[in-house]
Amino acid sequence: MIRLVIADDQALVRDGFCSILNREPDMEVVAEAADGARAVAAVTRTRPDVALLDVRMPVMDGLQAGRT
């Protein structure tokens, strides 16, 4: 099972990705975040295999979050 965190500041985009990815039998979205700081916290908390990060988010962008 591939565990994912989805981070995007637009709820509709997050919902779309989650809907698509959760339909895959070998994938599970374990957390969502609306900004980079929350994404880092979600990754720390859930330890996913993959984090899908939007490059333009408030507080901390996806590039900064990925480096953290």
PDB file of C-alpha atoms in Angstrom:
ATOM      1  CA  MET A   1       0.000   0.000   0.000  1.00  0.00           C
ATOM      2  CA  ILE A   2       1.355   3.421  -0.985  1.00  0.00           C
ATOM      3  CA  ARG A   3       0.512   6.023   1.661  1.00  0.00           C
ATOM      4  CA  LEU A   4       0.195   9.650   0.490  1.00  0.00           C
ATOM      5  CA  VAL A   5      -0.103  13.158   1.887  1.00  0.00           C
ATOM      6  CA  ILE A   6      -1.784  15.712  -0.392  1.00  0.00           C
ATOM      7  CA  ALA A   7      -1.023  19.416   0.129  1.00  0.00           C
ATOM      8  CA  ASP A   8      -2.704  22.201  -1.846  1.00  0.00           C
ATOM      9  CA  ASP A   9      -4.243  25.481  -0.736  1.00  0.00           C
ATOM     10  CA  GLN A  10      -7.311  24.900  -2.917  1.00  0.00           C
ATOM     11  CA  ALA A  11      -9.776  22.505  -1.312  1.00  0.00           C
ATOM     12  CA  LEU A  12     -11.298  21.514  -4.653  1.00  0.00           C
ATOM     13  CA  VAL A  13      -7.898  20.430  -5.978  1.00  0.00           C
ATOM     14  CA  ARG A  14      -7.164  18.440  -2.800  1.00  0.00           C
ATOM     15  CA  ASP A  15     -10.567  16.787  -2.972  1.00  0.00           C
ATOM     16  CA  GLY A  16     -10.026  15.853  -6.618  1.00  0.00           C
ATOM     17  CA  PHE A  17      -6.614  14.307  -6.016  1.00  0.00           C
ATOM     18  CA  CYS A  18      -7.874  12.446  -2.958  1.00  0.00           C
ATOM     19  CA  SER A  19     -10.875  11.111  -4.827  1.00  0.00           C
ATOM     20  CA  ILE A  20      -8.774   9.867  -7.735  1.00  0.00           C
ATOM     21  CA  LEU A  21      -5.956   8.409  -5.649  1.00  0.00           C
ATOM     22  CA  ASN A  22      -8.185   6.719  -3.059  1.00  0.00           C
ATOM     23  CA  ARG A  23      -9.873   4.775  -5.884  1.00  0.00           C
ATOM     24  CA  GLU A  24      -6.597   3.012  -6.600  1.00  0.00           C
ATOM     25  CA  PRO A  25      -6.449  -0.302  -4.745  1.00  0.00           C
ATOM     26  CA  ASP A  26      -2.796   0.145  -3.793  1.00  0.00           C
ATOM     27  CA  MET A  27      -2.967   3.809  -2.674  1.00  0.00           C
ATOM     28  CA  GLU A  28      -4.305   5.526   0.436  1.00  0.00           C
ATOM     29  CA  VAL A  29      -4.359   9.247   1.208  1.00  0.00           C
ATOM     30  CA  VAL A  30      -3.476   9.394   4.907  1.00  0.00           C
ATOM     31  CA  ALA A  31      -3.566  13.187   5.341  1.00  0.00           C
ATOM     32  CA  GLU A  32      -4.389  16.470   3.611  1.00  0.00           C
ATOM     33  CA  ALA A  33      -2.988  19.945   4.204  1.00  0.00           C
ATOM     34  CA  ALA A  34      -3.880  23.460   3.040  1.00  0.00           C
ATOM     35  CA  ASP A  35      -0.406  24.972   3.428  1.00  0.00           C
ATOM     36  CA  GLY A  36       3.220  23.933   3.597  1.00  0.00           C
ATOM     37  CA  ALA A  37       3.552  24.134   7.376  1.00  0.00           C
ATOM     38  CA  ARG A  38       0.559  21.840   7.835  1.00  0.00           C
ATOM     39  CA  ALA A  39       1.989  19.523   5.176  1.00  0.00           C
ATOM     40  CA  VAL A  40       5.247  19.194   7.112  1.00  0.00           C
ATOM     41  CA  ALA A  41       3.262  18.440  10.285  1.00  0.00           C
ATOM     42  CA  ALA A  42       1.155  15.839   8.435  1.00  0.00           C
ATOM     43  CA  VAL A  43       4.239  14.142   6.998  1.00  0.00           C
ATOM     44  CA  THR A  44       5.893  14.096  10.417  1.00  0.00           C
ATOM     45  CA  ARG A  45       2.755  12.635  11.987  1.00  0.00           C
ATOM     46  CA  THR A  46       1.828  10.037   9.330  1.00  0.00           C
ATOM     47  CA  ARG A  47       5.184   9.119   7.708  1.00  0.00           C
ATOM     48  CA  PRO A  48       3.763   8.597   4.180  1.00  0.00           C
ATOM     49  CA  ASP A  49       5.602   7.058   1.238  1.00  0.00           C
ATOM     50  CA  VAL A  50       4.804  10.056  -0.992  1.00  0.00           C
ATOM     51  CA  ALA A  51       3.934  13.706  -0.388  1.00  0.00           C
ATOM     52  CA  LEU A  52       2.232  15.520  -3.272  1.00  0.00           C
ATOM     53  CA  LEU A  53       2.977  19.212  -2.637  1.00  0.00           C
ATOM     54  CA  ASP A  54       1.682  22.252  -4.498  1.00  0.00           C
ATOM     55  CA  VAL A  55       4.569  24.628  -5.254  1.00  0.00           C
ATOM     56  CA  ARG A  56       2.475  27.724  -4.483  1.00  0.00           C
ATOM     57  CA  MET A  57       0.866  27.631  -1.051  1.00  0.00           C
ATOM     58  CA  PRO A  58       0.597  30.123   1.789  1.00  0.00           C
ATOM     59  CA  VAL A  59       2.772  30.022   4.924  1.00  0.00           C
ATOM     60  CA  MET A  60       5.368  27.728   3.293  1.00  0.00           C
ATOM     61  CA  ASP A  61       5.413  26.683  -0.351  1.00  0.00           C
ATOM     62  CA  GLY A  62       5.797  23.089  -1.504  1.00  0.00           C
ATOM     63  CA  LEU A  63       9.471  23.508  -2.356  1.00  0.00           C
ATOM     64  CA  GLN A  64      10.292  24.717   1.159  1.00  0.00           C
ATOM     65  CA  ALA A  65       8.105  22.033   2.711  1.00  0.00           C
ATOM     66  CA  GLY A  66       9.844  19.350   0.667  1.00  0.00           C
ATOM     67  CA  ARG A  67      13.244  20.477   1.914  1.00  0.00           C
ATOM     68  CA  THR A  68      12.126  20.463   5.553  1.00  0.00           C
TER      69      THR A  68
END
